Short mmCIF file of C-alpha atoms and ligand atoms in Angstrom, two decimals:
data_model
loop_
_atom_site.label_atom_id
_atom_site.label_comp_id
_atom_site.label_asym_id
_atom_site.label_seq_id
_atom_site.Cartn_x
_atom_site.Cartn_y
_atom_site.Cartn_z
CA MET A 1 -23.44 -5.50 32.90
CA LYS A 2 -23.73 -9.07 33.39
CA LYS A 3 -24.46 -9.77 29.67
CA LYS A 4 -21.36 -7.36 28.61
CA PHE A 5 -18.68 -9.78 31.44
CA PHE A 6 -20.14 -13.02 29.71
CA GLY A 7 -19.42 -11.42 26.36
CA MET A 8 -16.09 -10.86 26.97
CA ALA A 9 -15.50 -13.71 28.77
CA ALA A 10 -16.72 -15.61 25.94
CA ALA A 11 -14.30 -14.17 24.09
CA GLY A 12 -11.59 -14.79 25.84
CA VAL A 13 -12.12 -18.03 25.51
CA MET A 14 -12.44 -17.86 21.57
CA LEU A 15 -9.19 -16.04 22.09
CA LEU A 16 -7.64 -19.22 23.83
CA THR A 17 -8.84 -21.30 21.59
CA LEU A 18 -7.70 -19.79 18.49
CA ALA A 19 -4.19 -19.41 20.66
CA GLY A 20 -4.61 -23.57 21.10
CA CYS A 21 -5.35 -23.82 17.34
CA ALA A 22 -2.15 -21.95 16.27
CA GLY A 23 0.20 -24.30 18.25
CA GLY A 24 0.24 -21.67 21.46
CA GLY A 25 3.37 -22.23 23.24
CA THR A 26 5.54 -21.31 20.13
CA THR A 27 5.88 -17.81 20.02
CA ASP A 28 6.14 -14.52 22.91
CA SER A 29 3.57 -12.31 20.93
CA VAL A 30 -0.39 -12.54 21.20
CA ASP A 31 -1.47 -14.35 18.64
CA SER A 32 -2.12 -11.59 15.60
CA ALA A 33 -4.58 -13.97 13.81
CA ALA A 34 -6.72 -12.96 16.77
CA GLY A 35 -6.25 -9.39 15.42
CA PRO A 36 -5.70 -5.93 17.96
CA LYS A 37 -8.86 -6.18 20.69
CA SER A 38 -10.67 -2.50 21.55
CA LEU A 39 -8.74 -0.78 24.57
CA ASP A 40 -11.50 -1.45 26.80
CA GLU A 41 -11.33 -5.32 25.72
CA LEU A 42 -8.29 -5.70 26.73
CA VAL A 43 -7.22 -7.10 30.48
CA VAL A 44 -3.80 -6.84 32.11
CA GLY A 45 -2.87 -8.48 35.18
CA PHE A 46 -0.06 -6.62 37.35
CA ALA A 47 1.70 -8.94 39.92
CA GLN A 48 3.58 -5.86 42.34
CA VAL A 49 6.19 -6.38 44.59
CA GLY A 50 4.57 -4.95 47.64
CA ALA A 51 4.20 -1.49 49.34
CA GLU A 52 8.15 -1.51 50.81
CA SER A 53 9.21 1.92 49.96
CA GLY A 54 7.95 5.30 48.74
CA TRP A 55 9.19 4.55 45.69
CA ARG A 56 6.71 1.29 45.34
CA THR A 57 3.70 3.67 46.42
CA ALA A 58 4.28 5.84 43.70
CA ASN A 59 5.51 3.05 41.17
CA THR A 60 1.42 1.50 42.12
CA THR A 61 -0.20 4.84 41.66
CA ASP A 62 1.33 5.79 38.08
CA ILE A 63 0.52 2.50 36.63
CA GLN A 64 -2.85 2.42 37.98
CA THR A 65 -3.58 5.54 37.06
CA ALA A 66 -1.97 5.02 33.43
CA PHE A 67 -4.26 2.15 32.84
CA GLU A 68 -7.37 3.90 34.27
CA ASP A 69 -6.56 6.91 31.74
CA ALA A 70 -5.96 4.51 28.75
CA GLY A 71 -9.20 2.97 29.39
CA ILE A 72 -7.81 -0.62 29.82
CA GLU A 73 -8.67 -2.97 32.44
CA LEU A 74 -5.83 -3.55 34.99
CA LYS A 75 -6.16 -6.44 37.67
CA PHE A 76 -3.37 -5.84 40.48
CA SER A 77 -2.22 -7.98 43.04
CA ASP A 78 0.47 -6.96 45.96
CA ALA A 79 2.89 -9.96 46.88
CA GLN A 80 4.01 -8.54 50.10
CA GLN A 81 7.93 -8.96 48.91
CA LYS A 82 6.86 -12.73 48.61
CA GLN A 83 8.40 -14.62 45.68
CA GLU A 84 5.59 -17.30 45.78
CA ASN A 85 2.98 -15.07 46.29
CA GLN A 86 3.74 -13.21 43.15
CA ILE A 87 4.18 -16.65 40.65
CA LYS A 88 0.33 -17.48 42.44
CA ALA A 89 -0.83 -14.34 41.30
CA ILE A 90 0.74 -14.82 37.94
CA ARG A 91 -0.60 -18.25 37.59
CA SER A 92 -3.85 -16.90 38.22
CA TYR A 93 -3.64 -14.36 35.60
CA ILE A 94 -2.87 -17.36 33.40
CA GLN A 95 -6.01 -19.00 34.68
CA GLN A 96 -7.92 -15.93 34.26
CA GLY A 97 -6.89 -15.70 30.38
CA VAL A 98 -5.53 -12.12 31.01
CA ASP A 99 -4.33 -10.39 27.60
CA VAL A 100 -0.81 -9.24 28.76
CA ILE A 101 0.99 -10.10 32.12
CA ALA A 102 3.10 -7.62 33.63
CA PHE A 103 5.49 -7.79 36.84
CA SER A 104 8.12 -6.45 38.81
CA PRO A 105 10.01 -9.94 40.07
CA VAL A 106 10.78 -9.67 43.66
CA VAL A 107 13.96 -11.24 43.24
CA GLU A 108 16.05 -11.72 39.94
CA THR A 109 16.23 -15.99 40.17
CA GLY A 110 13.46 -18.74 39.79
CA TRP A 111 11.34 -17.78 37.06
CA ASP A 112 11.70 -20.03 34.21
CA ALA A 113 8.84 -22.28 35.27
CA VAL A 114 5.87 -19.82 35.42
CA LEU A 115 7.48 -17.92 32.66
CA ASN A 116 7.14 -20.80 30.59
CA GLU A 117 3.63 -21.35 31.90
CA ALA A 118 2.65 -17.82 30.54
CA LYS A 119 4.15 -18.44 27.22
CA ALA A 120 2.57 -21.90 26.52
CA ALA A 121 -0.65 -19.93 27.08
CA ASN A 122 0.09 -17.52 24.13
CA ILE A 123 -0.03 -14.75 27.04
CA PRO A 124 3.13 -12.21 26.58
CA VAL A 125 4.71 -11.11 29.97
CA VAL A 126 6.24 -7.55 30.23
CA LEU A 127 9.16 -7.19 33.50
CA THR A 128 8.54 -3.57 34.72
CA ASP A 129 11.09 -2.40 36.51
CA ARG A 130 12.75 -5.27 38.25
CA ALA A 131 15.03 -7.79 35.32
CA VAL A 132 14.71 -11.77 35.96
CA ASP A 133 18.28 -13.68 35.49
CA SER A 134 17.37 -16.33 32.87
CA GLN A 135 19.13 -17.68 29.93
CA ASP A 136 16.03 -17.45 28.09
CA ASP A 137 14.64 -13.79 26.86
CA SER A 138 11.73 -15.30 25.01
CA LEU A 139 10.12 -15.70 28.26
CA TYR A 140 9.29 -12.04 28.30
CA VAL A 141 8.84 -9.72 25.16
CA SER A 142 10.24 -6.57 27.03
CA PHE A 143 11.78 -4.85 30.17
CA LEU A 144 11.04 -1.56 30.98
CA GLY A 145 13.47 0.10 34.24
CA SER A 146 16.36 1.80 35.49
CA ASP A 147 19.64 0.76 34.84
CA PHE A 148 20.75 -0.22 38.57
CA ILE A 149 24.66 -0.99 38.21
CA GLU A 150 24.77 2.71 36.79
CA GLU A 151 22.62 3.92 39.81
CA GLY A 152 25.18 2.18 42.20
CA LYS A 153 27.92 4.19 40.29
CA LYS A 154 26.89 7.20 40.48
CA ALA A 155 26.29 6.97 44.03
CA GLY A 156 30.19 5.65 43.77
CA GLU A 157 31.26 9.01 41.57
CA TRP A 158 29.82 11.12 44.25
CA VAL A 159 31.78 9.54 46.76
CA VAL A 160 34.65 9.10 45.62
CA GLU A 161 34.43 12.83 44.75
CA GLU A 162 33.70 13.68 48.22
CA TYR A 163 37.04 12.32 49.34
CA LYS A 164 39.27 13.47 46.95
CA ASP A 165 41.62 15.29 49.17
CA SER A 166 41.19 12.72 51.96
CA THR A 167 44.01 10.53 52.61
CA ASP A 168 42.34 8.77 55.69
CA PRO A 169 40.05 5.67 55.55
CA VAL A 170 36.68 5.81 54.77
CA LYS A 171 34.75 3.59 56.42
CA ILE A 172 31.47 2.85 54.88
CA ILE A 173 28.23 1.12 55.72
CA GLN A 174 26.37 -0.57 53.16
CA LEU A 175 22.37 -0.84 53.74
CA GLU A 176 21.64 -3.64 51.24
CA GLY A 177 17.73 -3.89 48.93
CA THR A 178 15.85 -6.86 49.29
CA THR A 179 18.41 -10.09 49.28
CA GLY A 180 18.14 -11.35 45.79
CA ALA A 181 16.78 -8.59 43.99
CA ALA A 182 18.22 -6.85 40.88
CA PRO A 183 18.30 -3.35 42.37
CA ALA A 184 20.01 -4.89 45.27
CA ILE A 185 22.97 -6.94 43.25
CA ASP A 186 23.10 -4.24 41.11
CA ARG A 187 23.96 -1.26 43.11
CA ALA A 188 25.86 -2.54 45.14
CA GLU A 189 28.15 -3.97 42.16
CA GLY A 190 28.03 -0.68 40.53
CA PHE A 191 28.92 1.52 43.88
CA ALA A 192 31.97 -1.38 44.57
CA GLU A 193 33.00 -0.83 40.96
CA VAL A 194 33.73 2.56 41.71
CA THR A 195 34.56 2.80 45.32
CA GLY A 196 36.52 -0.31 44.72
CA ALA A 197 39.58 1.64 42.52
CA ASP A 198 40.96 3.52 45.73
CA ASP A 199 41.52 1.00 48.67
CA LYS A 200 40.90 3.92 51.26
CA PHE A 201 37.07 3.45 50.22
CA GLU A 202 36.60 0.42 52.81
CA ILE A 203 32.87 -1.10 52.99
CA VAL A 204 32.73 -2.35 56.93
CA ALA A 205 30.10 -4.09 56.83
CA SER A 206 26.99 -4.30 54.26
CA GLN A 207 23.23 -5.84 55.39
CA THR A 208 20.13 -5.87 53.80
CA GLY A 209 17.28 -3.57 54.95
CA ASP A 210 14.83 -4.96 52.54
CA PHE A 211 14.32 -1.90 51.44
CA THR A 212 12.09 -0.72 54.43
CA ARG A 213 12.41 2.23 56.60
CA ALA A 214 12.33 -0.24 60.18
CA GLY A 215 14.51 -2.19 58.11
CA GLY A 216 16.94 0.91 57.77
CA LYS A 217 16.71 1.73 61.01
CA GLN A 218 17.24 -1.50 62.54
CA VAL A 219 20.49 -2.15 60.99
CA THR A 220 21.78 0.52 61.66
CA GLU A 221 21.10 0.79 65.21
CA ALA A 222 23.09 -2.57 65.18
CA LEU A 223 26.17 -1.83 62.79
CA LEU A 224 26.59 1.40 64.14
CA LYS A 225 27.25 -0.37 67.81
CA SER A 226 29.99 -2.63 66.21
CA ASN A 227 30.94 0.10 63.65
CA PRO A 228 31.32 3.59 66.04
CA ASN A 229 34.23 5.17 63.56
CA VAL A 230 31.82 4.99 60.29
CA ASP A 231 31.87 7.76 57.78
CA LEU A 232 29.34 7.61 55.42
CA ILE A 233 26.53 5.13 55.14
CA TYR A 234 25.38 3.88 51.69
CA ALA A 235 21.70 3.05 51.49
CA HIS A 236 20.02 1.09 48.13
CA ASN A 237 16.74 3.35 48.81
CA ASP A 238 15.83 6.62 50.17
CA ASP A 239 13.44 4.84 52.82
CA MET A 240 16.47 2.80 54.21
CA GLY A 241 18.40 6.07 54.53
CA LEU A 242 15.83 7.51 56.47
CA GLY A 243 15.56 4.77 59.09
CA ALA A 244 19.13 5.07 59.21
CA ILE A 245 19.07 9.10 59.90
CA GLU A 246 16.37 8.15 63.24
CA ALA A 247 19.11 5.50 64.12
CA ILE A 248 21.71 7.95 63.89
CA GLU A 249 20.08 10.49 65.79
CA ALA A 250 18.99 8.41 68.70
CA ALA A 251 22.82 7.60 68.97
CA GLY A 252 23.13 11.27 69.65
CA LEU A 253 24.92 11.60 66.53
CA LYS A 254 24.13 14.35 63.32
CA PRO A 255 22.98 12.38 60.12
CA GLY A 256 24.87 14.29 56.80
CA GLU A 257 27.77 15.58 59.02
CA ASP A 258 28.84 13.40 61.31
CA ILE A 259 27.38 10.64 59.08
CA LYS A 260 27.02 11.22 55.82
CA ILE A 261 24.45 9.16 53.31
CA VAL A 262 24.09 8.86 50.01
CA THR A 263 20.78 6.79 48.94
CA VAL A 264 18.78 6.36 45.73
CA ASP A 265 15.13 6.90 44.50
CA ALA A 266 14.31 10.88 45.25
CA VAL A 267 10.85 10.08 46.51
CA LYS A 268 9.64 13.51 48.41
CA ASP A 269 10.74 12.27 51.84
CA GLY A 270 14.10 11.66 50.78
CA MET A 271 14.33 14.74 48.78
CA GLN A 272 13.02 16.51 51.94
CA ALA A 273 15.73 14.98 54.07
CA LEU A 274 18.38 16.14 51.75
CA ALA A 275 17.38 19.33 51.74
CA ASP A 276 17.12 19.82 55.41
CA GLY A 277 21.12 18.40 55.20
CA LYS A 278 20.51 14.88 57.04
CA ILE A 279 21.13 12.84 53.29
CA ASN A 280 24.10 14.56 51.16
CA PHE A 281 23.31 13.05 48.05
CA ILE A 282 20.58 11.29 45.97
CA VAL A 283 20.94 9.22 42.84
CA GLU A 284 17.62 9.14 41.29
CA CYS A 285 15.40 6.11 40.21
CA SER A 286 12.19 6.97 38.80
CA PRO A 287 9.29 5.03 39.14
CA LEU A 288 7.05 6.61 37.14
CA LEU A 289 6.81 3.37 34.59
CA GLY A 290 3.07 3.55 34.04
CA LYS A 291 2.33 5.49 30.51
CA GLN A 292 5.52 3.47 29.04
CA LEU A 293 3.78 0.00 30.02
CA VAL A 294 0.55 1.27 28.77
CA ASP A 295 2.50 1.50 25.36
CA ILE A 296 3.82 -1.82 25.30
CA VAL A 297 0.48 -3.14 26.12
CA LYS A 298 -0.60 -1.22 22.90
CA GLN A 299 2.23 -2.51 20.91
CA VAL A 300 1.57 -6.04 21.80
CA ASN A 301 -1.99 -5.55 21.18
CA ASP A 302 -1.60 -4.36 17.62
CA GLY A 303 1.02 -7.23 16.78
CA GLU A 304 4.05 -4.88 16.93
CA THR A 305 7.01 -6.21 18.70
CA PRO A 306 8.05 -3.53 21.59
CA GLU A 307 11.75 -2.64 22.35
CA LYS A 308 13.46 -5.22 24.77
CA ARG A 309 15.06 -3.22 26.34
CA ILE A 310 13.63 0.23 27.80
CA ILE A 311 15.91 1.96 29.90
CA THR A 312 14.54 5.00 32.44
CA GLU A 313 15.93 8.92 32.21
CA GLU A 314 17.13 9.57 35.33
CA THR A 315 19.29 12.30 37.08
CA THR A 316 21.33 13.18 40.46
CA PHE A 317 20.26 15.79 43.50
CA THR A 318 22.84 17.63 45.85
CA GLN A 319 21.44 19.70 48.58
CA GLU A 320 20.71 22.84 46.09
CA GLN A 321 19.36 20.79 43.25
CA ALA A 322 16.95 19.13 45.90
CA ILE A 323 15.73 22.33 47.22
CA GLU A 324 14.89 23.52 43.80
CA ALA A 325 13.32 20.72 42.62
CA LEU A 326 10.86 19.57 46.00
CA PRO A 327 7.85 22.26 45.09
CA ASP A 328 7.51 20.46 41.79
CA ARG A 329 8.20 16.75 43.00
CA GLN A 330 5.13 14.81 42.35
CA TYR A 331 5.80 11.34 44.43
O1 LIG B 401 14.56 1.61 44.49
C1 LIG B 401 12.81 0.82 46.29
C2 LIG B 401 12.11 -0.17 46.10
O2 LIG B 401 12.78 -1.85 42.15
C3 LIG B 401 14.02 0.54 41.70
O3 LIG B 401 12.30 -1.18 44.89
C4 LIG B 401 13.21 -0.69 42.62
C5 LIG B 401 13.26 -0.40 44.31
C6 LIG B 401 13.39 0.91 44.82
O4 LIG B 401 11.65 -0.86 47.40
O5 LIG B 401 12.97 2.12 46.81
#
């Protein structure tokens, strides 16, 4: 065991040395002169956002399972929703000389420095789930995840349809995801684009609940006091919607009836609330990215160029559809 570890470490040093000889820092793919490694020699470092939601937990499990099934070693770190922790984890993966780094950036901006360090070390980076806002797209080999603007639009389209016969103003509270995170920015944008076409739709308050249940509850409690006549809550994820349900019930109102709720994700707890009529509509966002991430790692290892942008396929759910889908829902 010890011997094998030493052998692997020595191979890692050799790879780094070779990369150095090849003039590392100028390419964004693995040094092909070293040839593909066998899968049990590969080491991938994954820097996860945290464990803020049901979606995130399902995403972590799916990624860990996929790498285990593929027989590829996965180093895992949880940044507890802090960018500085994620940067530290990425730097440590660079130092350890992993073969590929994958991460889900907690916020969009502020990654260029650390991604340039990975590039200089010739370690390919894969973005999973969330995007970075960088001018330089040579800093990552592929971005695998959902189209969050599209998700926001789908939420908005349901709202437009639901209130199509109403001439009264529709007062909306928006529970935003983590400030500066791609899904928070884009889900707000897509929703505003669709509902903004008719000025009867009024976003009367919009605040972050940080993608957590506790955050959604707390923000809703406070916002219901200043906006007692709200018609609908648009939450950027199920967990915040589930928190909002608690706050609405505590205020003596009926979620799904007195105040309608639209969310994004479609995790089991959200789907149950939709089936129970407490949420009215959910836009799906799939956390099952593990197998596709493994495929990207294999392609990079084989010296192939993965697709730069891989968009996850997703659907939407009404109450009837949730009741039908629930028994087979994996997460
Ligand atoms: O919707 C939310 C999670 O980045 C798509 O992060 C992900 C989002 C997901 O906390 O529940």
